[in-house]
PDB file of C-alpha atoms in Angstrom:
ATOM      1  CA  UNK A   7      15.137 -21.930 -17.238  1.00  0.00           C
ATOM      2  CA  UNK A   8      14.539 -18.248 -17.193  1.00  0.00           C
ATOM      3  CA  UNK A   9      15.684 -16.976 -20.752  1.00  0.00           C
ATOM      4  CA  UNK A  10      12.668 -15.326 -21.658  1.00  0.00           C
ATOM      5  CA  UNK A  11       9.594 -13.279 -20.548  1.00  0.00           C
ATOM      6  CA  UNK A  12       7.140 -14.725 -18.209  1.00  0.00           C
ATOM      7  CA  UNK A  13       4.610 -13.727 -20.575  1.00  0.00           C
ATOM      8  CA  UNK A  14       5.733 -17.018 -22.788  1.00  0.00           C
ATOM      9  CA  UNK A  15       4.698 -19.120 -18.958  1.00  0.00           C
ATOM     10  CA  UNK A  16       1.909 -20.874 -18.401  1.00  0.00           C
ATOM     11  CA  UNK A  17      -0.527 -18.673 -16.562  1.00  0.00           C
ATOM     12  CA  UNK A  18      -0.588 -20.868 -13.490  1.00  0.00           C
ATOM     13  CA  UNK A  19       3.464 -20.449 -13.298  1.00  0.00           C
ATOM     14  CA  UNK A  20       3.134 -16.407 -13.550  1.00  0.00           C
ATOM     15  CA  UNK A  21       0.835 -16.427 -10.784  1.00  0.00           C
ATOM     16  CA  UNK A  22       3.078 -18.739  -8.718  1.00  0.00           C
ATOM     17  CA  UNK A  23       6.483 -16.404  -9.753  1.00  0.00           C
ATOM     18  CA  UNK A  24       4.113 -13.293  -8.774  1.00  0.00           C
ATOM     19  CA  UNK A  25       3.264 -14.523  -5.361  1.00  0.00           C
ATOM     20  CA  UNK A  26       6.727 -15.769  -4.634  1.00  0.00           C
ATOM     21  CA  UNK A  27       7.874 -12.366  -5.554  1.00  0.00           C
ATOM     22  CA  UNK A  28       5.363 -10.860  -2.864  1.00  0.00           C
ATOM     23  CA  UNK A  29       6.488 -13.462  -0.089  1.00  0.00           C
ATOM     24  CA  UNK A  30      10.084 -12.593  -1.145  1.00  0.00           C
ATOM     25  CA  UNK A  31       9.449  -8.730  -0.917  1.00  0.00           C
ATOM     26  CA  UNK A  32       7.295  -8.898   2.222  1.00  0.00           C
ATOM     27  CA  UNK A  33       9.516 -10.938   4.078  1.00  0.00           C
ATOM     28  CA  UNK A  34      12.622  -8.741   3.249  1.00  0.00           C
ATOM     29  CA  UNK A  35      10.383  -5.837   4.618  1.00  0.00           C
ATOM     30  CA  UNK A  36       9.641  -7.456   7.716  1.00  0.00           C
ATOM     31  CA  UNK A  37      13.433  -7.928   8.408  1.00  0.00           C
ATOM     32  CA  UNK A  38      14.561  -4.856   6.871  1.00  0.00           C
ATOM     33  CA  UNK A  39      11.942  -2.845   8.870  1.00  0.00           C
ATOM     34  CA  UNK A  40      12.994  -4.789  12.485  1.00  0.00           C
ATOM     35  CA  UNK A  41      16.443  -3.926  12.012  1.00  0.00           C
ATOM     36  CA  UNK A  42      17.108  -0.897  10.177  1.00  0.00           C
ATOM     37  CA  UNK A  43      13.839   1.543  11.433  1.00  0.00           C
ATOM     38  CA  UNK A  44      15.265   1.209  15.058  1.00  0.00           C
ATOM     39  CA  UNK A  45      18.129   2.534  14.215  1.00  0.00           C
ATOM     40  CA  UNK A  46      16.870   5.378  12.181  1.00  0.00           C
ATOM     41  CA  UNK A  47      14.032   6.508  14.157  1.00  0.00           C
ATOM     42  CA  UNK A  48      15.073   5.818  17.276  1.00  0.00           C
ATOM     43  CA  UNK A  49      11.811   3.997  18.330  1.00  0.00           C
ATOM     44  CA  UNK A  50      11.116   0.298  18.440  1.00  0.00           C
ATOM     45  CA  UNK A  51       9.276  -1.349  15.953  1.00  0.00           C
ATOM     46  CA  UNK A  52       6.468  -1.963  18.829  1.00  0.00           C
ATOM     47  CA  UNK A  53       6.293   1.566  19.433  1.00  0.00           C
ATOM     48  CA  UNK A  54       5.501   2.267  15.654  1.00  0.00           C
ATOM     49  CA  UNK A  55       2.831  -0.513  15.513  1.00  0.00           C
ATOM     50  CA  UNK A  56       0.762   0.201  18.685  1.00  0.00           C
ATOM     51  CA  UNK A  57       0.239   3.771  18.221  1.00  0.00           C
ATOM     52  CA  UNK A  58      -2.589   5.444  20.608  1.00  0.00           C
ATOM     53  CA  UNK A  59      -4.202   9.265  20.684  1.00  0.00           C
ATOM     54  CA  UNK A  60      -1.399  10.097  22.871  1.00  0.00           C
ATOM     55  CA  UNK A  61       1.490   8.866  20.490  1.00  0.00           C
ATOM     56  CA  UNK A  62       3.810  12.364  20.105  1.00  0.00           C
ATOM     57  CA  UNK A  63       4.602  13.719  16.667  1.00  0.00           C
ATOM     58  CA  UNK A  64       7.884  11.870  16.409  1.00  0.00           C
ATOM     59  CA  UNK A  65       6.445   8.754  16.998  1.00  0.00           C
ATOM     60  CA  UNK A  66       3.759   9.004  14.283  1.00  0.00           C
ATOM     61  CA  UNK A  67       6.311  10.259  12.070  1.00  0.00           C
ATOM     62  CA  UNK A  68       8.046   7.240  11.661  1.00  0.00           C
ATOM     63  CA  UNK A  69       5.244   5.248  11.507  1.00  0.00           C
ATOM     64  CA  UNK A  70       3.893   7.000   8.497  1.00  0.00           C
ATOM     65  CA  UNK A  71       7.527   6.590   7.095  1.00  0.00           C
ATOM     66  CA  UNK A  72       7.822   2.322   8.178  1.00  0.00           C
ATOM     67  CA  UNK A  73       3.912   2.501   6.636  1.00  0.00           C
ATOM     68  CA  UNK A  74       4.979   4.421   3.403  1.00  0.00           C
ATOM     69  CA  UNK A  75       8.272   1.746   2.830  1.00  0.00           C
ATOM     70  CA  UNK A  76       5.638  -0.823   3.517  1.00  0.00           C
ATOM     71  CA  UNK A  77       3.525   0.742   0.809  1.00  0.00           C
ATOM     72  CA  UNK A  78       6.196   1.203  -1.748  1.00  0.00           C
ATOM     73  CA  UNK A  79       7.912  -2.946  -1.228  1.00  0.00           C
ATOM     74  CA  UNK A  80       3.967  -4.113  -1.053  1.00  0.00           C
ATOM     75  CA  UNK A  81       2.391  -3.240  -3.795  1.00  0.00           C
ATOM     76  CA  UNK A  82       5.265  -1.258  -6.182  1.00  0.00           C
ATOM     77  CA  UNK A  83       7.865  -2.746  -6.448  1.00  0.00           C
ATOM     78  CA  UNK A  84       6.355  -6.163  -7.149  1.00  0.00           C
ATOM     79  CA  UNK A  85       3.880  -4.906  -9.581  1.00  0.00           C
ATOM     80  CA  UNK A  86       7.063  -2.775 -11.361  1.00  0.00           C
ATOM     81  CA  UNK A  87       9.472  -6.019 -11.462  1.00  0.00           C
ATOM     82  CA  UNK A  88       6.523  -8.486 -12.578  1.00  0.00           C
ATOM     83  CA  UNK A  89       5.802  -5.768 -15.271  1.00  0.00           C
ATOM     84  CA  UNK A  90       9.458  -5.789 -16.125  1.00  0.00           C
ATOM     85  CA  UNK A  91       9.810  -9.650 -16.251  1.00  0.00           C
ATOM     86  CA  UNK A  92       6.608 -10.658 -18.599  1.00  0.00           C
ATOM     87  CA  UNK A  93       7.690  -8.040 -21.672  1.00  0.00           C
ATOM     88  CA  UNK A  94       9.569  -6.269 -23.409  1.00  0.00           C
ATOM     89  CA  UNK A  95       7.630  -2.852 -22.636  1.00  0.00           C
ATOM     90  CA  UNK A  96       6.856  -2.972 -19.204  1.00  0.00           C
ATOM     91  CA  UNK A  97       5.107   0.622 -19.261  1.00  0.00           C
ATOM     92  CA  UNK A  98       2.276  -0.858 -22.075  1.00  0.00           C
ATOM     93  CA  UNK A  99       2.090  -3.927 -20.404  1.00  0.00           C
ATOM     94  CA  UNK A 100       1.085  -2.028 -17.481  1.00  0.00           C
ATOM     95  CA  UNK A 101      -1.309   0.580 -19.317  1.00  0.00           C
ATOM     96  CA  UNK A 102       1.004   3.595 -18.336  1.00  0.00           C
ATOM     97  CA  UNK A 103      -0.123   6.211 -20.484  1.00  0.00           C
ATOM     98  CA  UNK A 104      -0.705   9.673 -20.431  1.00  0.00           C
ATOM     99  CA  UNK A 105      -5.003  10.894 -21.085  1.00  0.00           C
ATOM    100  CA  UNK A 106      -6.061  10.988 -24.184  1.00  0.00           C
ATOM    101  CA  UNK A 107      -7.744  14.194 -23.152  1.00  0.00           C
ATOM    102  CA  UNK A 108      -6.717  16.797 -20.256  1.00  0.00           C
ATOM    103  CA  UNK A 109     -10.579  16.601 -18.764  1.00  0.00           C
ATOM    104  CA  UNK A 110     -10.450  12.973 -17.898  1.00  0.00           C
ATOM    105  CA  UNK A 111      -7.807  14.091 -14.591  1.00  0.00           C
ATOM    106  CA  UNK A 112     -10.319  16.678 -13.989  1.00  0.00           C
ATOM    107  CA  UNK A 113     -13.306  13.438 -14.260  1.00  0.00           C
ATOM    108  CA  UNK A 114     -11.158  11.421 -12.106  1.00  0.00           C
ATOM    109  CA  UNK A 115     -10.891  13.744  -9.345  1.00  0.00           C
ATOM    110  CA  UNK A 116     -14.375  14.572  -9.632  1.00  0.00           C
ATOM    111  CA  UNK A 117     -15.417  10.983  -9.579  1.00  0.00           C
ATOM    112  CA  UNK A 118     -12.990  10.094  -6.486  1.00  0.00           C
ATOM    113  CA  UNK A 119     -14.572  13.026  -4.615  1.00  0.00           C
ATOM    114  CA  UNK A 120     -18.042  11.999  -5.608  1.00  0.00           C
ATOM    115  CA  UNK A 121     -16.854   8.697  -4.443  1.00  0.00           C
ATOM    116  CA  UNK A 122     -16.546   9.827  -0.937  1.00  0.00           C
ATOM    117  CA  UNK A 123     -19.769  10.081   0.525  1.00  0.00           C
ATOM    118  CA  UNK A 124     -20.438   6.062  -0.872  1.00  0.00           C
ATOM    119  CA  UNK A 125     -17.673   4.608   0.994  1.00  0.00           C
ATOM    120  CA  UNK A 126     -18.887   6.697   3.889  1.00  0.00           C
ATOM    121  CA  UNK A 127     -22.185   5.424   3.946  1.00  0.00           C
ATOM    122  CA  UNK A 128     -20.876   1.725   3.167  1.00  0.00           C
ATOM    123  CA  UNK A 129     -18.737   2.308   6.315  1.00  0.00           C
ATOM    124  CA  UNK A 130     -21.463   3.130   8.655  1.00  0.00           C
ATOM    125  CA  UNK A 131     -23.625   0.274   7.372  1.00  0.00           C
ATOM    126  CA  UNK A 132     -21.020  -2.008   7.821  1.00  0.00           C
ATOM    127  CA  UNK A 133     -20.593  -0.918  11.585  1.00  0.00           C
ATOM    128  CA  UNK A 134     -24.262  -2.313  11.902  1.00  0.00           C
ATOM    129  CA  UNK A 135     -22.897  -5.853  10.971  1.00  0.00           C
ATOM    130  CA  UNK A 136     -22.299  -7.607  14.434  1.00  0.00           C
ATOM    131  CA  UNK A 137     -18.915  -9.880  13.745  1.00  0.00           C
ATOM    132  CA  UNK A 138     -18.652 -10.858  17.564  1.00  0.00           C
ATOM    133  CA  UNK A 139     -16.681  -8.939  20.761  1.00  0.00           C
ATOM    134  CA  UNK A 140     -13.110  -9.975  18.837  1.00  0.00           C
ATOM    135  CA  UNK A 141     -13.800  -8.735  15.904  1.00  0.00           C
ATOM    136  CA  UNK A 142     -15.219  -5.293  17.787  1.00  0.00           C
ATOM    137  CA  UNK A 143     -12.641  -5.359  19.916  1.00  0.00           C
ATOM    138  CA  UNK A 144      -9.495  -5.261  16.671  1.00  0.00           C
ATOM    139  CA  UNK A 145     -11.525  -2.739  15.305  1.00  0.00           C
ATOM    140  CA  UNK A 146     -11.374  -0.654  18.407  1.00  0.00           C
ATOM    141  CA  UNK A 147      -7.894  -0.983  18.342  1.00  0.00           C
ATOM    142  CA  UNK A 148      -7.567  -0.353  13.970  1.00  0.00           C
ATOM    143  CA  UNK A 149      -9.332   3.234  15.043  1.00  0.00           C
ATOM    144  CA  UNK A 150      -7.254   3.985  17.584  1.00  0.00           C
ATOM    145  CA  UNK A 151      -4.434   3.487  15.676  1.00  0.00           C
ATOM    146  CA  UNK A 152      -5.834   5.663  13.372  1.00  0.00           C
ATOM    147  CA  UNK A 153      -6.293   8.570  15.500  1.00  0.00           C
ATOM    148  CA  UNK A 154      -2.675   9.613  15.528  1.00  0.00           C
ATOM    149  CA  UNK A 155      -2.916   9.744  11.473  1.00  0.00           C
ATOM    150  CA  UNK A 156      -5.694  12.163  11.923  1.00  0.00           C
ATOM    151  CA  UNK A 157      -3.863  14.876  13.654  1.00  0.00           C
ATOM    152  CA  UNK A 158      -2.168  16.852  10.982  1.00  0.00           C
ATOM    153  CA  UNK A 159      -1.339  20.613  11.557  1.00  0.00           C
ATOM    154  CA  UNK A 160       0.758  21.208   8.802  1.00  0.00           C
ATOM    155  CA  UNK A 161      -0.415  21.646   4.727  1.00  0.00           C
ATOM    156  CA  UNK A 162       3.028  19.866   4.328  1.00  0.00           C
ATOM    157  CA  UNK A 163       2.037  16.833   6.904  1.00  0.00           C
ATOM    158  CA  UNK A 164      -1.646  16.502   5.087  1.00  0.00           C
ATOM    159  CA  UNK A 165       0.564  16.416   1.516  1.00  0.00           C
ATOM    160  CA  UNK A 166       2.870  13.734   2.551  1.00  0.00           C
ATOM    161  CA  UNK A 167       0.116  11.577   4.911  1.00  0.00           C
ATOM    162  CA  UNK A 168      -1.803  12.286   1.023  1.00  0.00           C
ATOM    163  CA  UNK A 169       0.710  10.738  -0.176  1.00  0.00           C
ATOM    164  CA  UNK A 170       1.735   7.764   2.351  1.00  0.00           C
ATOM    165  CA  UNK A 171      -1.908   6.783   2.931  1.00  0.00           C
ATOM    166  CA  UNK A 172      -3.710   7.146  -0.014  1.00  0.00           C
ATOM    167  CA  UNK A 173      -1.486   7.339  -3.363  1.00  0.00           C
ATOM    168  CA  UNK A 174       1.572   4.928  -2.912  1.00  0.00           C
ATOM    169  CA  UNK A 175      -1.934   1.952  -1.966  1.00  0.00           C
ATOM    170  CA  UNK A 176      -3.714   2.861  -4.949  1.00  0.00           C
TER     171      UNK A 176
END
C-alpha cells in the first residue's frame, strides 16, 4: 500500500499517518522513559516529574535530560520522518535553507529579543484571567516546577537548559 510518498495521499490520510506517527512516538517515550531513565539516573520517574525549589542538582539534571528526550521524540523526530516519507527532498520540503543574507540571523535574534517583553506582558495579563481554584491551583504547581529550572550557576548549565528548553521546542 505504501510504495510511494505520502505526498501522492489524500490530505486527510497524511494527517491521519502524521498523528499516528505522534501517538506511536509518544507512547514509545512514555515506556522508554519509565524503564530506561530509572536506570540511568538513578531517580524514579516520580521524582523527575514532581520537582519542587528544594529538588538537588542531580535531580533537576535528569529531568532536563527525560525533558530534552521528550523534546527531541515530540516534536523532531516526527516532523524529520513525516518530512522523509512525503518526498523525495525532505530538507526543501521542510524549507531547510541557509539565509539568503547573513543580517536576517542578526534580525531574528533581534526580533526574538524584542519579542520578550510582549510575551511578558501577555503573561501578566493572562494571570488577571480568573479560570477557577483548579486551574490556580496546577498553575501553582507548573511554577513550582519551574523553579528548579531557574537555578543555573554555570554558563555551561544556562547553554544546555538554552538548549533543552527553548531550541529542541521551537
Amino acid at each position: 500500500m505504501f510504495n510511494k510518498y505520502l505526498r501522492y495521499y489524500p490530505w486527510w490520510m497524511q494527517l491521519v499517518l502524521l498523528l499516528m506517527m505522534l501517538m506511536i512516538l509518544g507512547n514509545f517515550v512514555i515506556v522508554l522513559s519509565t524503564l530506561l531513565f530509572p536506570k540511568l539516573s538513578g531517580f524514579t520517574v516520580d521524582n523527575l516529574i514532581n520537582l519542587h525549589k528544594d529538588s538537588s542538582g542531580p535531580i533537576v539534571t535528569a529531568a532536563l535530560l527525560l525533558q530534552g528526550f521528550s523534546h527531541i521524540s515530540t516534536f523532531l523526530i516526527p516532523s524529520l520522518l513525516f518530512a522523509y516519507l512525503t518526498h523525495p527532498r525532505p530538507t526543501s520540503y521542510l524549507g531547510l535553507k541557509p539565509p539568503a543574507k547573513k543580517i536576517h540571523l542578526l534580525l531574528v535574534a533581534l526580533l526574538a529579543i524584542g519579542a520578550i517583553p510582549v510575551f511578558m506582558e501577555l503573561l501578566s495579563l493572562s494571570h488577571l484571567i480568573n479560570l477557577g481554584a483548579k486551574a490556580n491551583e496546577m498553575q501553582s504547581k507548573i511554577e513550582n516546577a519551574e523553579v528548579p529550572f531557574l537555578n543555573v550557576h554555570t554558563p555551561s548549565g544556562f547553554i544546555l537548559e538554552l538548549i533543552i528548553m527553548a531550541i529542541l521546542p521551537a
